XYZ file of C-alpha atoms in Angstrom:
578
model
C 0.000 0.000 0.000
C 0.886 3.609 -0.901
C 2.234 5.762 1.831
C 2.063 8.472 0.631
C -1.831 10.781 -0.064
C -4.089 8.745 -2.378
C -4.440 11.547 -5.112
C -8.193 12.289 -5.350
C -10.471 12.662 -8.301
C -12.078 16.061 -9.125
C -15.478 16.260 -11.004
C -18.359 18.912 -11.021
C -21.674 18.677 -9.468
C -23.838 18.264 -12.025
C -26.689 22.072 -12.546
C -29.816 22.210 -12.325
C -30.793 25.014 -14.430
C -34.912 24.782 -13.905
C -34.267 24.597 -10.185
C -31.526 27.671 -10.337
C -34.061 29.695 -12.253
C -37.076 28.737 -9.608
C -34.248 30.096 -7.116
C -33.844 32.963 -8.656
C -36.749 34.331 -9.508
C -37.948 33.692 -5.718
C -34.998 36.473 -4.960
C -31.959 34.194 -4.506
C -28.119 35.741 -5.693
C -27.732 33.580 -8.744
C -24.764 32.149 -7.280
C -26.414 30.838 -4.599
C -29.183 29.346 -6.276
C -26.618 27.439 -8.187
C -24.967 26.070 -5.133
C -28.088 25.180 -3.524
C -29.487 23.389 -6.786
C -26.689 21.712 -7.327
C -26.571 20.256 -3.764
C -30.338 19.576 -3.908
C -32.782 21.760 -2.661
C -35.747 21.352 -5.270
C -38.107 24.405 -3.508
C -37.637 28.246 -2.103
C -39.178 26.702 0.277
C -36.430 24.849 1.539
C -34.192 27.515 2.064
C -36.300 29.537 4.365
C -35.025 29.454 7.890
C -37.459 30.925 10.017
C -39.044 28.792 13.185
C -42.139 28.232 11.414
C -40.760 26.083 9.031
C -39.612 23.560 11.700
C -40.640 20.488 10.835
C -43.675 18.832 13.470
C -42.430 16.896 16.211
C -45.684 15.185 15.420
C -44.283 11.782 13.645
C -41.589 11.678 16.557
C -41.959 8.111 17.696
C -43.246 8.062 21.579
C -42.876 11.713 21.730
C -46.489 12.036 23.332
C -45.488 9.549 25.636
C -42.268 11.458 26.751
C -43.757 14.186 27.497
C -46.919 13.015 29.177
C -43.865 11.400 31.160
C -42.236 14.152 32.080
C -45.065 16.576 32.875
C -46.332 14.039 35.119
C -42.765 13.974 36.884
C -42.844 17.828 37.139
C -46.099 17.985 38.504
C -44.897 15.748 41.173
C -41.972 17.305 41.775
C -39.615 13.702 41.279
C -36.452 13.398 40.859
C -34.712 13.858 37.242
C -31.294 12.528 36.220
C -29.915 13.117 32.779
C -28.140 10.131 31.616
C -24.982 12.341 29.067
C -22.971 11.157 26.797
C -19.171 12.541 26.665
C -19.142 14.297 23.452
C -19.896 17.613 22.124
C -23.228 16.903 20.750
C -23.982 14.790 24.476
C -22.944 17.792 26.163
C -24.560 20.072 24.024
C -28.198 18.021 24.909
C -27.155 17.587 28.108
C -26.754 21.314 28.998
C -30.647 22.222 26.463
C -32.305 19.380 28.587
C -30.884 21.144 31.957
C -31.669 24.715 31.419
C -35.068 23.908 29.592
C -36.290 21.267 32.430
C -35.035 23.920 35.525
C -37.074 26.491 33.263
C -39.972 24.335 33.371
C -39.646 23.828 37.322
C -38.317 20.391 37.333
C -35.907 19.145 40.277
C -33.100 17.625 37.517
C -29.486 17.079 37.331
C -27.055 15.089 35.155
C -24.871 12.035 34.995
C -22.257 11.327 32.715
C -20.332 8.146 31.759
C -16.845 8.037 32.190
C -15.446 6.241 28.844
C -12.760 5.065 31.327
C -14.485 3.912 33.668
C -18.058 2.793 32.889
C -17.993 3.087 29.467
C -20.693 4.520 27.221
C -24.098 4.846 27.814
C -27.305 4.314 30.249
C -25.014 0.933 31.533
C -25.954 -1.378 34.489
C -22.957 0.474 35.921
C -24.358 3.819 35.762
C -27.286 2.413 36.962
C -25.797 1.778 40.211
C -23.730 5.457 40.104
C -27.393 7.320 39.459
C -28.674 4.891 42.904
C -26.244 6.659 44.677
C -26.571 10.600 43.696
C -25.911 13.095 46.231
C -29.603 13.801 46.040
C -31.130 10.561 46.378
C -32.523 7.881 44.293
C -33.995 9.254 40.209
C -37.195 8.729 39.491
C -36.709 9.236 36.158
C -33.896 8.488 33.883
C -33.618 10.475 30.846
C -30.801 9.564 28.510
C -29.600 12.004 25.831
C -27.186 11.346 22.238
C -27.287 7.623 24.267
C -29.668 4.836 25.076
C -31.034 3.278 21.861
C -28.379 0.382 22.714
C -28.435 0.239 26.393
C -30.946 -3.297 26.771
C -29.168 -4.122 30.054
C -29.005 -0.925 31.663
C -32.724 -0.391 31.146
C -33.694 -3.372 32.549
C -31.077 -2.593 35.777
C -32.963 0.561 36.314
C -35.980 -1.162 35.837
C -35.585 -3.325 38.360
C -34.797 -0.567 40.821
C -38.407 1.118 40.180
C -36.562 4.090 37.942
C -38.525 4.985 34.722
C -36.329 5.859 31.548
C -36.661 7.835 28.931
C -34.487 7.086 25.740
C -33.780 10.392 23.638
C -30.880 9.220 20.657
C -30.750 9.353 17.208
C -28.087 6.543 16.940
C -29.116 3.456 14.655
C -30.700 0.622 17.236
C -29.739 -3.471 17.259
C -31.907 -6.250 16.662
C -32.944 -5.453 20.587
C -34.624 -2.087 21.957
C -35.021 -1.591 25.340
C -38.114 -1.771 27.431
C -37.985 1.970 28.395
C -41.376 4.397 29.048
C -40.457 6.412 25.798
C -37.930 6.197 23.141
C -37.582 9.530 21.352
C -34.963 8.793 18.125
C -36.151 9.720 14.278
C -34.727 6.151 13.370
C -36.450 3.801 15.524
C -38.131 1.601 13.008
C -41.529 2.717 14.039
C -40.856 6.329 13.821
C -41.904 8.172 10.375
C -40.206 11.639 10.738
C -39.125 12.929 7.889
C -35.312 14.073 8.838
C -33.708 10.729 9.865
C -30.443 13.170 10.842
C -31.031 14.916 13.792
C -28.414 14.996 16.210
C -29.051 13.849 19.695
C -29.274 17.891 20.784
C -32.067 17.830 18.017
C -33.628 15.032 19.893
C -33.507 16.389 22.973
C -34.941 19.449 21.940
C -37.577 18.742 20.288
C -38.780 16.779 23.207
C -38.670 20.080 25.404
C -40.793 21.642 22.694
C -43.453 18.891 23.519
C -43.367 19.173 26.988
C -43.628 22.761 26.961
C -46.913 22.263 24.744
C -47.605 19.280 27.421
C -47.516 21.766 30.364
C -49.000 24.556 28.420
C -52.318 22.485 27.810
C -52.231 21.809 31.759
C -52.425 25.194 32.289
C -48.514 25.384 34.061
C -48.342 28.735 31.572
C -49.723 30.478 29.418
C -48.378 30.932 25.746
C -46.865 34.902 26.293
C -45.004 33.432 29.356
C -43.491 30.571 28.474
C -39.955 29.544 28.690
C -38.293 30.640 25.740
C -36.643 27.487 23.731
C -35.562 29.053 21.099
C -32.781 30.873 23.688
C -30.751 27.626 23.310
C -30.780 27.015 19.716
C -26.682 28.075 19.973
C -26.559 24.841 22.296
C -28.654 22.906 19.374
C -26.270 24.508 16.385
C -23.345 23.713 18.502
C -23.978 20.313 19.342
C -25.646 19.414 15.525
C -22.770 20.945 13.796
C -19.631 19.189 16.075
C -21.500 15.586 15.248
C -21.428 16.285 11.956
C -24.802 15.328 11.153
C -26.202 15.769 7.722
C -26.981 18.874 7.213
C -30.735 18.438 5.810
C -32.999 21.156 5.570
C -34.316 21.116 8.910
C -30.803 20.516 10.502
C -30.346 23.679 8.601
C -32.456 25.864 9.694
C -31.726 25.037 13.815
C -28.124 25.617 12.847
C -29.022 28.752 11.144
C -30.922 29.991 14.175
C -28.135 29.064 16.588
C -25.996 30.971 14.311
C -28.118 34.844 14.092
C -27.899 34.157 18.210
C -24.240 34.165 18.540
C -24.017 36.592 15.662
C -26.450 38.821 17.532
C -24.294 38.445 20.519
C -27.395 36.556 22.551
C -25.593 33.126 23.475
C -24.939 30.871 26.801
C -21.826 32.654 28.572
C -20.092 29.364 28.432
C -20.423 29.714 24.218
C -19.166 33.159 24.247
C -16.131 31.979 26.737
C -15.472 29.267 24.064
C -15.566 31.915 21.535
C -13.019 34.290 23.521
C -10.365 31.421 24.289
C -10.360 30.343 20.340
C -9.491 33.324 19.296
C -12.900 33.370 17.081
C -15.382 36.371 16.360
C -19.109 35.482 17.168
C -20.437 38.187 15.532
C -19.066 36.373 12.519
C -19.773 33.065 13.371
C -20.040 30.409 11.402
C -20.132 26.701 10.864
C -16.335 26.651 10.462
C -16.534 28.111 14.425
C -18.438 25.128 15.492
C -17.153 22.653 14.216
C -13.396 23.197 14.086
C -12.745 25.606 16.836
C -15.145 25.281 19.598
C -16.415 21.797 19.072
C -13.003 20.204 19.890
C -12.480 22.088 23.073
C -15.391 20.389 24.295
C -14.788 17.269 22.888
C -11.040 16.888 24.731
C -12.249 17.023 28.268
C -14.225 13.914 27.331
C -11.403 12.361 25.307
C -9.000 13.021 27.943
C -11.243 13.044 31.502
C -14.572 13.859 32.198
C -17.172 15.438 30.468
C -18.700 17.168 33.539
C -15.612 19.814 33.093
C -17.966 20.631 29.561
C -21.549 20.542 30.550
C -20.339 22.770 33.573
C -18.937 25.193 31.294
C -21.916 25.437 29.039
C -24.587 25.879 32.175
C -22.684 28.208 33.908
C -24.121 31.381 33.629
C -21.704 33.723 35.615
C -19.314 35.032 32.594
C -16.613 34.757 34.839
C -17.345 30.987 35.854
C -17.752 30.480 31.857
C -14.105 31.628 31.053
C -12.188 29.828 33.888
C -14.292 26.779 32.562
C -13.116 27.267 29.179
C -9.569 28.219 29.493
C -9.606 24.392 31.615
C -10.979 23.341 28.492
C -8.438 24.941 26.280
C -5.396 22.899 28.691
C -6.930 20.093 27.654
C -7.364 20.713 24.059
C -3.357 21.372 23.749
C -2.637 18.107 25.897
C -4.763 15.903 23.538
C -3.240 18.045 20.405
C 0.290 16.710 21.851
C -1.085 12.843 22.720
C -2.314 12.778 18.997
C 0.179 13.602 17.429
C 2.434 11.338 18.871
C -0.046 8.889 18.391
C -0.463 9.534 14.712
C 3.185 9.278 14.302
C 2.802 5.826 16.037
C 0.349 4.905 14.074
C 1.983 5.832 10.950
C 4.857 3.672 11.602
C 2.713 0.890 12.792
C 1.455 1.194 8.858
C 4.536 1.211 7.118
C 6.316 -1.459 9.166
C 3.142 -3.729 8.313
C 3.536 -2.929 4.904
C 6.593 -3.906 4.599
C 6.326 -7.549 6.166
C 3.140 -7.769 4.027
C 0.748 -8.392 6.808
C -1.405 -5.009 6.150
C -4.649 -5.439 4.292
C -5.720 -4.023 0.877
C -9.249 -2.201 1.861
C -9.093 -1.033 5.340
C -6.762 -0.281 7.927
C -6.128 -1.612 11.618
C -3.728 -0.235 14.041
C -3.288 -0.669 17.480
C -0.456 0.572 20.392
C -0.633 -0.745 24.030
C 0.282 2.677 25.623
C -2.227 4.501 23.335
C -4.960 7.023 25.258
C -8.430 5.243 24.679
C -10.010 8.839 24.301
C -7.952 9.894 21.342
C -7.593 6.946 18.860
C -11.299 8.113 16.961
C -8.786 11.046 16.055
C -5.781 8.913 14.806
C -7.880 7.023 12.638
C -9.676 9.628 11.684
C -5.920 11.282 10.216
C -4.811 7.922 8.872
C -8.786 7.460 7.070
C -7.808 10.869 5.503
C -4.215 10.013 4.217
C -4.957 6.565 2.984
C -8.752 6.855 1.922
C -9.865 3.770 3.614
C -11.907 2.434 6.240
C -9.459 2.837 9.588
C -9.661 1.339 12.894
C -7.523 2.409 15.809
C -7.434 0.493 18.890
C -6.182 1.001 22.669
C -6.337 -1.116 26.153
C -8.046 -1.053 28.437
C -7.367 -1.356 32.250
C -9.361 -5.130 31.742
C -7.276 -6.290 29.066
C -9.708 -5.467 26.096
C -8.740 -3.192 23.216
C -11.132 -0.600 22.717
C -11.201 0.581 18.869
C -12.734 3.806 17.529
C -13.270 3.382 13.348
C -14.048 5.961 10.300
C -15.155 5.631 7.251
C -15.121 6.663 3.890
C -18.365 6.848 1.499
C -18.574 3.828 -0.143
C -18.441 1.864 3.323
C -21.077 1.839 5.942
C -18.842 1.165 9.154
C -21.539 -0.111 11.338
C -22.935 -2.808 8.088
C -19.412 -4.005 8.208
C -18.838 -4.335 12.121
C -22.694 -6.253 12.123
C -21.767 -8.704 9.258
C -18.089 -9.617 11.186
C -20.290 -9.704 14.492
C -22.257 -12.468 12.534
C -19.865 -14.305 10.770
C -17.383 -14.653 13.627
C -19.081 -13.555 16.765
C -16.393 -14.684 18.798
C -14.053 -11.795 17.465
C -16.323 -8.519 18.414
C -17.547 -7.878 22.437
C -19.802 -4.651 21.518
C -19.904 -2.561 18.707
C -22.632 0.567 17.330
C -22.560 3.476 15.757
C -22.735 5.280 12.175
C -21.948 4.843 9.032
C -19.332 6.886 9.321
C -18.085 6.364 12.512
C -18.296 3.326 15.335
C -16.309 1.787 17.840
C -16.100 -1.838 19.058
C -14.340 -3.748 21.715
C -12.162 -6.963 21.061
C -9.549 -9.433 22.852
C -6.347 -8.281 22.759
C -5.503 -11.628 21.306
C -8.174 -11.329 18.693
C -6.598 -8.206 16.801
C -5.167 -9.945 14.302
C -8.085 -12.725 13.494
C -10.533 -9.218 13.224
C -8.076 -7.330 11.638
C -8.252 -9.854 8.686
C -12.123 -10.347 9.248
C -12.851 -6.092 8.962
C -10.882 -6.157 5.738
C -12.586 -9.674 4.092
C -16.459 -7.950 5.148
C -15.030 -4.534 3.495
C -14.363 -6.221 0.861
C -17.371 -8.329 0.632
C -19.893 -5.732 1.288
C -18.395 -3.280 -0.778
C -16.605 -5.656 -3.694
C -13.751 -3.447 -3.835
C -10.151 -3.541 -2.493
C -9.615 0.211 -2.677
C -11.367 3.556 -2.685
C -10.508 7.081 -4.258
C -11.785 9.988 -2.890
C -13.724 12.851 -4.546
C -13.535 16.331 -4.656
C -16.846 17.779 -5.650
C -16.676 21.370 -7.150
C -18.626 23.971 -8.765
C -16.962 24.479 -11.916
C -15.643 27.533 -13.138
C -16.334 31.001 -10.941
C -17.811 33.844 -13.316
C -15.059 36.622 -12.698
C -17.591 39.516 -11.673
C -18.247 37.129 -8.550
C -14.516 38.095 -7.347
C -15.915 40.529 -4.914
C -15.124 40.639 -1.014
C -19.139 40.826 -1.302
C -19.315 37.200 -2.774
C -17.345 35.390 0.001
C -19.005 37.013 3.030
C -22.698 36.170 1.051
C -20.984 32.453 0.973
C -19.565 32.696 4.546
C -23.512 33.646 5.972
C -24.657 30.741 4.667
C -25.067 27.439 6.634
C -22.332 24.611 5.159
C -21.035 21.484 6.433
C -21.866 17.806 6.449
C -24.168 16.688 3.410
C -23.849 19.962 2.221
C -20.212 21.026 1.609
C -19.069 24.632 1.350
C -18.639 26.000 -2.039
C -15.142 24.813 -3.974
C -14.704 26.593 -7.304
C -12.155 25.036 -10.017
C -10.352 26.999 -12.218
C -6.784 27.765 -14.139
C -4.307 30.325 -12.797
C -1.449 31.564 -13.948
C 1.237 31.658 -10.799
C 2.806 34.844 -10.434
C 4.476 34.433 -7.559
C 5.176 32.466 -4.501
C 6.255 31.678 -1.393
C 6.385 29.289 2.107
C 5.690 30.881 4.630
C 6.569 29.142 7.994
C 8.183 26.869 5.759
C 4.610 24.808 5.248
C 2.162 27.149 3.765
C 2.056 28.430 0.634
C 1.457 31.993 -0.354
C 0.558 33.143 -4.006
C -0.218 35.107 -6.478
C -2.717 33.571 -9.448
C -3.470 35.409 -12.350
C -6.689 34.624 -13.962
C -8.028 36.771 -16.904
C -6.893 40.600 -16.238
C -7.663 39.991 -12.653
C -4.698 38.645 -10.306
C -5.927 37.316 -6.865
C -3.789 36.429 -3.250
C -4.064 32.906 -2.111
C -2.796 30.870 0.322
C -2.647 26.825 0.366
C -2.097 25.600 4.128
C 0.254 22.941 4.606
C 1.470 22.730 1.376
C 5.172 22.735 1.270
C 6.520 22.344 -2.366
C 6.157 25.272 -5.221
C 4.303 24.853 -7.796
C 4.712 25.370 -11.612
C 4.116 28.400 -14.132
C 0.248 27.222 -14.545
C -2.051 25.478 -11.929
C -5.613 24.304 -11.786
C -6.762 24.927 -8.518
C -9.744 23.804 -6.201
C -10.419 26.563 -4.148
C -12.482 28.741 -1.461
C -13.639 32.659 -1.723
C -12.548 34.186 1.798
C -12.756 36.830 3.551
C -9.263 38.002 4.478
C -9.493 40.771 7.296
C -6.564 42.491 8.857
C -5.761 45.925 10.361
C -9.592 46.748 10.185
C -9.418 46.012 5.957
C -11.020 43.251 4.081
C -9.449 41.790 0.590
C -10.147 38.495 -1.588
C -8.591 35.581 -1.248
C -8.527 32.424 -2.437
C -8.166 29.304 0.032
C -6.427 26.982 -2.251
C -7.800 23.181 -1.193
C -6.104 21.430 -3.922
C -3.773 21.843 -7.266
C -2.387 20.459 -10.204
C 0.584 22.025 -12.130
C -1.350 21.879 -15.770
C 2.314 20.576 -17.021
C 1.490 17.846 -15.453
C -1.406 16.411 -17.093
């Protein structure tokens, strides 16, 4: 196997002129009505981004019940525990069921799992952590982003007289639980229409219905009820760091969450987030969410606890916020440190099976004995993006199992391929769930091997291929009159990410000049018609020749108070070359 990065192929997405026209004449820039047709949106309609085009929590399987549930609970003033999960989009639903429940004058606090510890999940052992709480027994059990999976844990709870509530949006087994309600748009019962809300979707939606629920029993009336639509940051945060599809609906929470932060009107523990990155809210943007402040959440649950998180996000003394999130911000640079050495680890532990011929042609397994169980999603994440090809990366654990974090690319559904191992050789895998993008598993240490060869034999079979190239997706050519500052802050307001990628454009440049700077990123010059244009291409070390094809981003470039073009350079091609 190659070493070195699998070289991807660029096409265009194919236009939809009738649908760009329909866009247009409903008062869309053409240029966006492009983009958006060519990423399909097939109304106006689905562009708007206003509340009232929410879509009904009506189809939400057991939805009713939940919140029947949980008014009843309220009413009798019991005793709520949120079952978290210890990511960004867990924390993120953790912190909107918190502040919406209090609002609604429940008696509720939170557990989370410790990946280290109990693992993830409404588990028999946290179970037995929630029957101990400072504040007594739960009533009620309320898990959120977790739950679909947890068979055992429900039936531990039920057996001490605690009620759950399941609120995911993970795929569930063969086996659901026997819980009071379970909230998740792909339970196999459940007919919403957007199977891609994140659990913070989930969990939100359900305090929509019990605020209806208590409004009908008279707790308030509709001019005094608690506001909701105060924590769509929370929800945008949370859907974007998951990185959900981004389907119209998922859209247009994200797009809410957004016009808070821009407006300045966010948690304090979101606008601490914001300070410690180094990021402007009032620009905020998906880009914000998902690179800067959803990792800085993410690390105190990769490296510790996720309480350190959820704290941050419910404080609401500003002061409280920051010290929160400059704790989070030491941990972000520790687990920077502990993956990079574990990347270079990792790497090595690729090339050296390479060369003895024992790695295998469609995937990739890799596992260290001293690697940090919290950070190996993130190694094989890197090593998924340099060799383009389904990657699992394990670590021990203090039992002796390895615990292995896996992503995917396209063309494999991660969780399809962990099932059909799981039920060829059961014997290999302990548990396994997730996406199709993204699981994790536990094996014997003495099984990596035997499932090593296994993951890459189901690849293979499910996919019938023995390698993948990825795909760069563009726009085409850029019309010159859209070189405007103008054009990339239009682009920047919009609402990109998963399902719906940002805009790349893809055109021919002549190189005028340039130069590393930092000795890794390249700074140019690209003439293009009359017109010549700054770029930059981050992390790209070598020069390039007289004439390049480039796929690239419109930016924003601000500095000393003044805004120019420039062109974010993604990926090029000296035209020599072809």
């Amino acid at each position: 196997m190659e070493n070195s990065v699998v070289q991807p192929i660029i096409s265009n997405r194919p236009r939809a002129p009738e649908i760009e026209h329909a866009l247009t004449q409903s008062g869309h820039h053409p240029l966006l009505a492009q983009l958006m047709a060519s990423r399909g949106v097939q109304q106006p309609e689905e562009l708007h981004t206003d509340w009232r085009q929410l879509l009904s929590p009506a189809l939400l399987h057991d939805l009713t019940q939940a919140a029947q549930r949980l008014a009843d609970a309220i009413e009798a003033q019991e005793r709520l525990l949120i079952i978290a999960d210890y990511d960004c989009d867990g924390a993120t639903a953790c912190a909107v069921a918190i502040r919406a429940l209090q609002e609604m004058g429940a008696d509720v606090d939170f557990l989370v799992p410790n990946r280290f510890e109990t693992g993830y999940g409404l588990s028999p052992a946290i179970v037995e952590l929630a029957l101990q709480h400072p504040n007594g027994k739960p009533d009620v059990l309320i898990t959120v982003d977790n739950g679909i999976a947890s068979v055992e844990g429900v039936a531990a709870a039920n057996a001490q007289h605690m009620a759950v509530i399941i609120t995911d949006h993970h795929l569930p087994g063969d086996e659901l639980p026997d819980a009071v309600a379970i909230v998740n748009p792909n339970h196999p019962s459940c007919g919403f229409q957007s199977k891609h809300l994140a659990g913070v979707g989930v969990i939100f939606y359900v305090m929509l219905a019990l605020r209806a629920e208590l409004r009908e029993r008279g707790a308030f009336e509709l001019e005094d009820q608690p506001r909701l639509n105060l924590l769509s940051d929370l929800v945008a945060l949370g859907t974007v760091a998951d990185v959900v599809k981004l389907d119209s609906n998922n859209r247009l929470l994200v797009t809410q969450g957004l016009k808070q932060m821009r407006a300045g009107r966010m948690q304090p523990g979101i606008a601490a987030l914001f300070q410690i990155a180094g990021r402007d809210p009032s620009v905020a943007t998906t880009f914000d969410l998902g690179f800067a402040l959803g990792p800085r959440i993410n690390a105190c649950g990769r490296l510790a606890d996720m309480s350190l998180g959820i704290r941050c996000l419910l404080a609401d003394d500003p002061a409280e916020a920051l010290a929160l999130a400059q704790e989070l911000e030491s941990m972000n640079q520790d687990r920077r440190n502990i993956e990079q050495q574990m990347h270079t680890e990792a790497q090595r532990f690729v090339e050296q099976a390479t060369q003895h011929g024992t790695q295998f042609e469609a995937s990739l397994c890799v596992y260290h004995p001293d690697w940090h169980q919290g950070v190996v999603g993130l190694v094989a994440s890197r090593l998924k993006e340099k060799h383009w090809r389904p990657t699992l990366a394990f670590a021990r654990t203090d039992d002796g199992l390895l615990k292995g974090s896996g992503r995917s690319v396209p063309e494999v559904h991660l969780r399809d391929v962990l099932d059909l191992v799981s039920k060829r050789q059961p014997q290999l895998i302990g548990q396994f769930g997730g996406h199709a993008m993204a699981a994790g598993l536990s094996i014997q240490e003495a099984n990596f091997e035997a499932f090593s060869q296994a993951f890459d034999a189901a690849v293979q079979e499910l996919t019938g291929q023995r390698s993948f190239t990825p795909t760069i997706e563009t726009d085409g050519s850029l019309a010159l009159n859209f070189y405007e500052v103008s054009t990339a802050q239009m682009l920047a307001s919009q609402v990109w990410g998963a399902g719906f990628a940002p805009p790349l454009f893809r055109d021919r440049f002549i190189v005028r000049d340039q130069r590393l700077l930092k000795d890794k990123h390249l700074k140019l010059q690209l003439e293009r018609g009359d017109h010549v244009f700054d770029a930059i291409w981050f992390n790209q070390a070598e020069l390039m020749g007289g004439v390049i094809e480039a796929v690239y981003e419109l930016s924003e470039n601000r500095w000393n108070g003044r805004s120019s073009l420039q062109l974010m350079v993604r990926h090029a091609v000296d035209v020599n070359a072809y």
